């Protein structure tokens, strides 16, 4: 079976904030498993096989009922992790158009960080906290359960904090707050800014 793209950096690139062992298991086992199950679920459906995962998550109506939940969970898991690896990099300064817009909307980086952290900490069980671009080209924060995707709510992810225990438990155990605090030290603001500008450009 096909394999997922390798991590775009070394497993230990985010140390000490996210440890190499967690990255290796998270990418090689968890992400790979989402991809394998997603691929298997759509294998006998020519219509879905010809779409990319983003198109499918943006239009859940196209998924037949009998494979709907497996495609949402594993297609979401695949798409979110492919995205997640690209928004991580150690100690990138908060700058660019995205920083400007965030500061305008939330008043300060600290206030933005506080609100996004609160969403990540208040997600009951597995899920994600997101910064997204909405239909009106505005920024907003939201959380989703499991691998439910902002794409299915007509929102484009720009930044996401994975708060599944597999993302932090080896190093942080039950201390989700410490993981979330350190997550802010590994946000690749260059790529978040790039994704923001690309999406704005796409919409003209
Ligand atoms: Mn994960």
PDB file of C-alpha atoms and ligand atoms in Angstrom:
ATOM      1  CA  UNK A   1       0.000   0.000   0.000  1.00  0.00           C
ATOM      2  CA  UNK A   2       1.118   3.507  -0.701  1.00  0.00           C
ATOM      3  CA  UNK A   3       2.857   5.431   1.970  1.00  0.00           C
ATOM      4  CA  UNK A   4       2.388   8.998   3.183  1.00  0.00           C
ATOM      5  CA  UNK A   5       4.889  11.758   2.499  1.00  0.00           C
ATOM      6  CA  UNK A   6       7.813  11.803   4.908  1.00  0.00           C
ATOM      7  CA  UNK A   7       7.931  14.473   7.587  1.00  0.00           C
ATOM      8  CA  UNK A   8       9.365  17.640   6.004  1.00  0.00           C
ATOM      9  CA  UNK A   9      12.064  17.750   8.755  1.00  0.00           C
ATOM     10  CA  UNK A  10      13.821  15.419  11.188  1.00  0.00           C
ATOM     11  CA  UNK A  11      11.831  13.697  13.935  1.00  0.00           C
ATOM     12  CA  UNK A  12      13.814  15.609  16.553  1.00  0.00           C
ATOM     13  CA  UNK A  13      13.453  19.022  14.863  1.00  0.00           C
ATOM     14  CA  UNK A  14      10.902  20.235  17.412  1.00  0.00           C
ATOM     15  CA  UNK A  15      12.801  19.147  20.527  1.00  0.00           C
ATOM     16  CA  UNK A  16      12.496  19.902  23.380  1.00  0.00           C
ATOM     17  CA  UNK A  17       8.897  21.055  22.865  1.00  0.00           C
ATOM     18  CA  UNK A  18       7.708  18.006  20.951  1.00  0.00           C
ATOM     19  CA  UNK A  19       9.954  14.959  21.356  1.00  0.00           C
ATOM     20  CA  UNK A  20      11.287  12.804  18.529  1.00  0.00           C
ATOM     21  CA  UNK A  21       9.599   9.620  19.764  1.00  0.00           C
ATOM     22  CA  UNK A  22       6.180  11.288  19.742  1.00  0.00           C
ATOM     23  CA  UNK A  23       6.786  12.671  16.251  1.00  0.00           C
ATOM     24  CA  UNK A  24       7.893   9.297  14.944  1.00  0.00           C
ATOM     25  CA  UNK A  25       4.874   7.418  16.288  1.00  0.00           C
ATOM     26  CA  UNK A  26       2.503  10.243  15.413  1.00  0.00           C
ATOM     27  CA  UNK A  27       3.658  10.439  11.796  1.00  0.00           C
ATOM     28  CA  UNK A  28       4.715   6.870  10.977  1.00  0.00           C
ATOM     29  CA  UNK A  29       1.946   5.050  12.852  1.00  0.00           C
ATOM     30  CA  UNK A  30      -1.028   7.338  13.471  1.00  0.00           C
ATOM     31  CA  UNK A  31      -0.944   9.388  10.266  1.00  0.00           C
ATOM     32  CA  UNK A  32      -0.089   6.328   8.192  1.00  0.00           C
ATOM     33  CA  UNK A  33      -3.024   4.428   9.728  1.00  0.00           C
ATOM     34  CA  UNK A  34      -5.476   7.228   8.901  1.00  0.00           C
ATOM     35  CA  UNK A  35      -4.193   7.254   5.339  1.00  0.00           C
ATOM     36  CA  UNK A  36      -4.396   3.473   4.954  1.00  0.00           C
ATOM     37  CA  UNK A  37      -7.943   3.299   6.313  1.00  0.00           C
ATOM     38  CA  UNK A  38      -9.056   6.244   4.187  1.00  0.00           C
ATOM     39  CA  UNK A  39      -7.545   4.672   1.060  1.00  0.00           C
ATOM     40  CA  UNK A  40      -9.163   1.325   1.811  1.00  0.00           C
ATOM     41  CA  UNK A  41     -12.559   2.926   2.496  1.00  0.00           C
ATOM     42  CA  UNK A  42     -12.734   4.669  -0.898  1.00  0.00           C
ATOM     43  CA  UNK A  43     -11.004   1.892  -2.864  1.00  0.00           C
ATOM     44  CA  UNK A  44     -14.234   0.603  -4.406  1.00  0.00           C
ATOM     45  CA  UNK A  45     -15.779   3.991  -5.049  1.00  0.00           C
ATOM     46  CA  UNK A  46     -14.596   5.428  -8.401  1.00  0.00           C
ATOM     47  CA  UNK A  47     -16.174   8.843  -7.758  1.00  0.00           C
ATOM     48  CA  UNK A  48     -14.378   9.372  -4.433  1.00  0.00           C
ATOM     49  CA  UNK A  49     -11.130   7.874  -5.722  1.00  0.00           C
ATOM     50  CA  UNK A  50     -10.980  10.613  -8.359  1.00  0.00           C
ATOM     51  CA  UNK A  51     -11.344  13.408  -5.797  1.00  0.00           C
ATOM     52  CA  UNK A  52      -8.701  14.664  -3.469  1.00  0.00           C
ATOM     53  CA  UNK A  53      -9.332  14.422   0.239  1.00  0.00           C
ATOM     54  CA  UNK A  54     -10.023  18.149   0.621  1.00  0.00           C
ATOM     55  CA  UNK A  55     -12.793  18.047  -1.976  1.00  0.00           C
ATOM     56  CA  UNK A  56     -14.382  15.096  -0.185  1.00  0.00           C
ATOM     57  CA  UNK A  57     -14.252  16.772   3.248  1.00  0.00           C
ATOM     58  CA  UNK A  58     -15.713  19.962   1.780  1.00  0.00           C
ATOM     59  CA  UNK A  59     -18.689  18.051   0.439  1.00  0.00           C
ATOM     60  CA  UNK A  60     -19.670  15.229   2.777  1.00  0.00           C
ATOM     61  CA  UNK A  61     -22.876  14.701   0.799  1.00  0.00           C
ATOM     62  CA  UNK A  62     -20.886  12.866  -1.856  1.00  0.00           C
ATOM     63  CA  UNK A  63     -19.966  10.085   0.597  1.00  0.00           C
ATOM     64  CA  UNK A  64     -22.282   7.044   0.631  1.00  0.00           C
ATOM     65  CA  UNK A  65     -23.886   6.467   4.046  1.00  0.00           C
ATOM     66  CA  UNK A  66     -22.254   3.101   4.649  1.00  0.00           C
ATOM     67  CA  UNK A  67     -18.717   4.530   4.474  1.00  0.00           C
ATOM     68  CA  UNK A  68     -19.476   8.042   5.733  1.00  0.00           C
ATOM     69  CA  UNK A  69     -18.049   7.844   9.241  1.00  0.00           C
ATOM     70  CA  UNK A  70     -14.937   5.911   8.228  1.00  0.00           C
ATOM     71  CA  UNK A  71     -14.199   8.455   5.473  1.00  0.00           C
ATOM     72  CA  UNK A  72     -14.818  11.463   7.766  1.00  0.00           C
ATOM     73  CA  UNK A  73     -12.619  10.021  10.528  1.00  0.00           C
ATOM     74  CA  UNK A  74      -9.764   8.737   8.409  1.00  0.00           C
ATOM     75  CA  UNK A  75      -9.913  11.234   5.544  1.00  0.00           C
ATOM     76  CA  UNK A  76     -10.008  13.976   8.193  1.00  0.00           C
ATOM     77  CA  UNK A  77      -7.151  12.315  10.068  1.00  0.00           C
ATOM     78  CA  UNK A  78      -5.059  12.128   6.898  1.00  0.00           C
ATOM     79  CA  UNK A  79      -5.764  15.672   5.755  1.00  0.00           C
ATOM     80  CA  UNK A  80      -5.302  17.227   9.224  1.00  0.00           C
ATOM     81  CA  UNK A  81      -1.959  15.535   9.841  1.00  0.00           C
ATOM     82  CA  UNK A  82      -0.594  16.330   6.385  1.00  0.00           C
ATOM     83  CA  UNK A  83      -1.460  19.938   7.195  1.00  0.00           C
ATOM     84  CA  UNK A  84      -0.221  19.768  10.803  1.00  0.00           C
ATOM     85  CA  UNK A  85       3.371  18.761   9.920  1.00  0.00           C
ATOM     86  CA  UNK A  86       3.606  21.836   7.715  1.00  0.00           C
ATOM     87  CA  UNK A  87       2.577  24.343  10.352  1.00  0.00           C
ATOM     88  CA  UNK A  88       5.262  23.205  12.799  1.00  0.00           C
ATOM     89  CA  UNK A  89       8.746  24.666  13.046  1.00  0.00           C
ATOM     90  CA  UNK A  90      10.750  25.764  16.017  1.00  0.00           C
ATOM     91  CA  UNK A  91      10.952  29.399  17.041  1.00  0.00           C
ATOM     92  CA  UNK A  92       9.631  31.164  13.954  1.00  0.00           C
ATOM     93  CA  UNK A  93       8.811  34.829  14.677  1.00  0.00           C
ATOM     94  CA  UNK A  94       5.156  35.889  14.693  1.00  0.00           C
ATOM     95  CA  UNK A  95       5.061  38.169  11.671  1.00  0.00           C
ATOM     96  CA  UNK A  96       3.670  38.747   8.192  1.00  0.00           C
ATOM     97  CA  UNK A  97       0.147  39.604   7.048  1.00  0.00           C
ATOM     98  CA  UNK A  98      -1.359  36.920   9.292  1.00  0.00           C
ATOM     99  CA  UNK A  99       0.271  38.450  12.382  1.00  0.00           C
ATOM    100  CA  UNK A 100      -1.061  41.839  11.395  1.00  0.00           C
ATOM    101  CA  UNK A 101      -4.607  40.528  10.933  1.00  0.00           C
ATOM    102  CA  UNK A 102      -4.533  38.511  14.177  1.00  0.00           C
ATOM    103  CA  UNK A 103      -3.325  41.523  16.130  1.00  0.00           C
ATOM    104  CA  UNK A 104      -6.050  43.673  14.600  1.00  0.00           C
ATOM    105  CA  UNK A 105      -8.776  41.166  15.419  1.00  0.00           C
ATOM    106  CA  UNK A 106      -7.740  40.027  18.895  1.00  0.00           C
ATOM    107  CA  UNK A 107      -5.928  43.155  20.055  1.00  0.00           C
ATOM    108  CA  UNK A 108      -2.683  41.359  20.826  1.00  0.00           C
ATOM    109  CA  UNK A 109      -0.816  38.125  20.235  1.00  0.00           C
ATOM    110  CA  UNK A 110      -1.263  37.291  23.938  1.00  0.00           C
ATOM    111  CA  UNK A 111      -5.034  37.601  23.744  1.00  0.00           C
ATOM    112  CA  UNK A 112      -5.146  35.427  20.616  1.00  0.00           C
ATOM    113  CA  UNK A 113      -2.919  32.839  22.281  1.00  0.00           C
ATOM    114  CA  UNK A 114      -5.106  32.836  25.377  1.00  0.00           C
ATOM    115  CA  UNK A 115      -8.306  32.267  23.391  1.00  0.00           C
ATOM    116  CA  UNK A 116      -6.861  29.518  21.207  1.00  0.00           C
ATOM    117  CA  UNK A 117      -5.297  27.841  24.265  1.00  0.00           C
ATOM    118  CA  UNK A 118      -8.624  27.922  26.076  1.00  0.00           C
ATOM    119  CA  UNK A 119     -10.282  26.148  23.157  1.00  0.00           C
ATOM    120  CA  UNK A 120      -7.534  23.508  23.109  1.00  0.00           C
ATOM    121  CA  UNK A 121      -7.811  22.968  26.854  1.00  0.00           C
ATOM    122  CA  UNK A 122     -11.603  22.841  26.903  1.00  0.00           C
ATOM    123  CA  UNK A 123     -11.910  20.274  24.085  1.00  0.00           C
ATOM    124  CA  UNK A 124     -13.415  17.300  25.926  1.00  0.00           C
ATOM    125  CA  UNK A 125     -11.681  14.156  24.733  1.00  0.00           C
ATOM    126  CA  UNK A 126      -9.953  13.952  21.354  1.00  0.00           C
ATOM    127  CA  UNK A 127     -10.021  16.747  18.828  1.00  0.00           C
ATOM    128  CA  UNK A 128      -8.443  19.918  17.536  1.00  0.00           C
ATOM    129  CA  UNK A 129      -8.409  23.659  18.199  1.00  0.00           C
ATOM    130  CA  UNK A 130      -8.173  25.747  15.036  1.00  0.00           C
ATOM    131  CA  UNK A 131      -7.498  29.122  13.542  1.00  0.00           C
ATOM    132  CA  UNK A 132      -9.500  29.167  10.301  1.00  0.00           C
ATOM    133  CA  UNK A 133     -10.457  31.427   7.438  1.00  0.00           C
ATOM    134  CA  UNK A 134     -14.229  31.665   7.121  1.00  0.00           C
ATOM    135  CA  UNK A 135     -16.422  32.277   4.079  1.00  0.00           C
ATOM    136  CA  UNK A 136     -16.278  36.034   4.608  1.00  0.00           C
ATOM    137  CA  UNK A 137     -12.457  35.889   4.509  1.00  0.00           C
ATOM    138  CA  UNK A 138     -12.346  36.603   8.235  1.00  0.00           C
ATOM    139  CA  UNK A 139     -10.315  34.767  10.862  1.00  0.00           C
ATOM    140  CA  UNK A 140     -12.006  32.768  13.582  1.00  0.00           C
ATOM    141  CA  UNK A 141     -11.182  30.204  16.237  1.00  0.00           C
ATOM    142  CA  UNK A 142     -13.050  26.965  16.754  1.00  0.00           C
ATOM    143  CA  UNK A 143     -12.631  23.462  18.070  1.00  0.00           C
ATOM    144  CA  UNK A 144     -13.746  20.189  16.529  1.00  0.00           C
ATOM    145  CA  UNK A 145     -14.127  16.682  17.967  1.00  0.00           C
ATOM    146  CA  UNK A 146     -12.234  13.639  16.777  1.00  0.00           C
ATOM    147  CA  UNK A 147     -11.198  14.224  13.139  1.00  0.00           C
ATOM    148  CA  UNK A 148     -14.213  16.327  12.165  1.00  0.00           C
ATOM    149  CA  UNK A 149     -12.829  18.898   9.745  1.00  0.00           C
ATOM    150  CA  UNK A 150     -13.297  22.665   9.543  1.00  0.00           C
ATOM    151  CA  UNK A 151     -13.445  22.033   5.769  1.00  0.00           C
ATOM    152  CA  UNK A 152     -16.856  20.419   6.282  1.00  0.00           C
ATOM    153  CA  UNK A 153     -18.013  23.690   7.908  1.00  0.00           C
ATOM    154  CA  UNK A 154     -16.826  25.775   4.935  1.00  0.00           C
ATOM    155  CA  UNK A 155     -13.777  26.939   6.866  1.00  0.00           C
ATOM    156  CA  UNK A 156     -10.140  26.611   5.813  1.00  0.00           C
ATOM    157  CA  UNK A 157      -7.610  25.600   8.486  1.00  0.00           C
ATOM    158  CA  UNK A 158      -4.660  27.978   8.878  1.00  0.00           C
ATOM    159  CA  UNK A 159      -3.366  26.628  12.184  1.00  0.00           C
ATOM    160  CA  UNK A 160      -4.412  23.614  14.255  1.00  0.00           C
ATOM    161  CA  UNK A 161      -3.475  22.210  17.644  1.00  0.00           C
ATOM    162  CA  UNK A 162      -3.836  18.453  17.793  1.00  0.00           C
ATOM    163  CA  UNK A 163      -5.154  17.679  21.272  1.00  0.00           C
ATOM    164  CA  UNK A 164      -5.511  13.940  20.824  1.00  0.00           C
ATOM    165  CA  UNK A 165      -3.520  12.302  23.607  1.00  0.00           C
ATOM    166  CA  UNK A 166      -1.300  10.614  20.974  1.00  0.00           C
ATOM    167  CA  UNK A 167       0.048  14.092  20.165  1.00  0.00           C
ATOM    168  CA  UNK A 168       1.504  14.700  23.626  1.00  0.00           C
ATOM    169  CA  UNK A 169       1.002  11.888  26.130  1.00  0.00           C
ATOM    170  CA  UNK A 170       4.471  10.291  25.916  1.00  0.00           C
ATOM    171  CA  UNK A 171       6.138  13.500  27.032  1.00  0.00           C
ATOM    172  CA  UNK A 172       3.441  15.435  28.851  1.00  0.00           C
ATOM    173  CA  UNK A 173       1.173  12.667  30.221  1.00  0.00           C
ATOM    174  CA  UNK A 174      -1.964  14.344  31.585  1.00  0.00           C
ATOM    175  CA  UNK A 175      -0.485  17.861  31.422  1.00  0.00           C
ATOM    176  CA  UNK A 176      -2.251  19.070  28.308  1.00  0.00           C
ATOM    177  CA  UNK A 177      -1.772  22.681  29.434  1.00  0.00           C
ATOM    178  CA  UNK A 178       2.036  22.335  29.299  1.00  0.00           C
ATOM    179  CA  UNK A 179       1.845  20.825  25.815  1.00  0.00           C
ATOM    180  CA  UNK A 180      -0.431  23.629  24.601  1.00  0.00           C
ATOM    181  CA  UNK A 181       1.861  26.286  26.119  1.00  0.00           C
ATOM    182  CA  UNK A 182       4.867  24.773  24.327  1.00  0.00           C
ATOM    183  CA  UNK A 183       2.930  24.326  21.095  1.00  0.00           C
ATOM    184  CA  UNK A 184       3.103  28.091  20.649  1.00  0.00           C
ATOM    185  CA  UNK A 185       6.917  27.774  20.448  1.00  0.00           C
ATOM    186  CA  UNK A 186       6.722  25.519  17.387  1.00  0.00           C
ATOM    187  CA  UNK A 187       4.264  27.351  15.150  1.00  0.00           C
ATOM    188  CA  UNK A 188       5.641  27.875  11.647  1.00  0.00           C
ATOM    189  CA  UNK A 189       4.244  31.382  11.178  1.00  0.00           C
ATOM    190  CA  UNK A 190       5.886  31.605   7.765  1.00  0.00           C
ATOM    191  CA  UNK A 191       3.745  28.755   6.482  1.00  0.00           C
ATOM    192  CA  UNK A 192       0.615  29.874   8.333  1.00  0.00           C
ATOM    193  CA  UNK A 193       1.075  33.244   6.635  1.00  0.00           C
ATOM    194  CA  UNK A 194       1.664  31.553   3.277  1.00  0.00           C
ATOM    195  CA  UNK A 195      -1.499  29.421   3.603  1.00  0.00           C
ATOM    196  CA  UNK A 196      -3.454  32.539   4.566  1.00  0.00           C
ATOM    197  CA  UNK A 197      -2.218  34.538   1.561  1.00  0.00           C
ATOM    198  CA  UNK A 198      -2.706  31.591  -0.834  1.00  0.00           C
ATOM    199  CA  UNK A 199      -6.294  31.127   0.270  1.00  0.00           C
ATOM    200  CA  UNK A 200      -7.060  34.860  -0.024  1.00  0.00           C
ATOM    201  CA  UNK A 201      -5.528  34.899  -3.510  1.00  0.00           C
ATOM    202  CA  UNK A 202      -7.545  31.857  -4.585  1.00  0.00           C
ATOM    203  CA  UNK A 203     -10.734  33.723  -3.721  1.00  0.00           C
ATOM    204  CA  UNK A 204      -9.672  36.832  -5.620  1.00  0.00           C
TER     205      UNK A 204
HETATM  206 MN1  LIG B   1      -2.759  13.393  15.721  1.00  0.00          MN
END
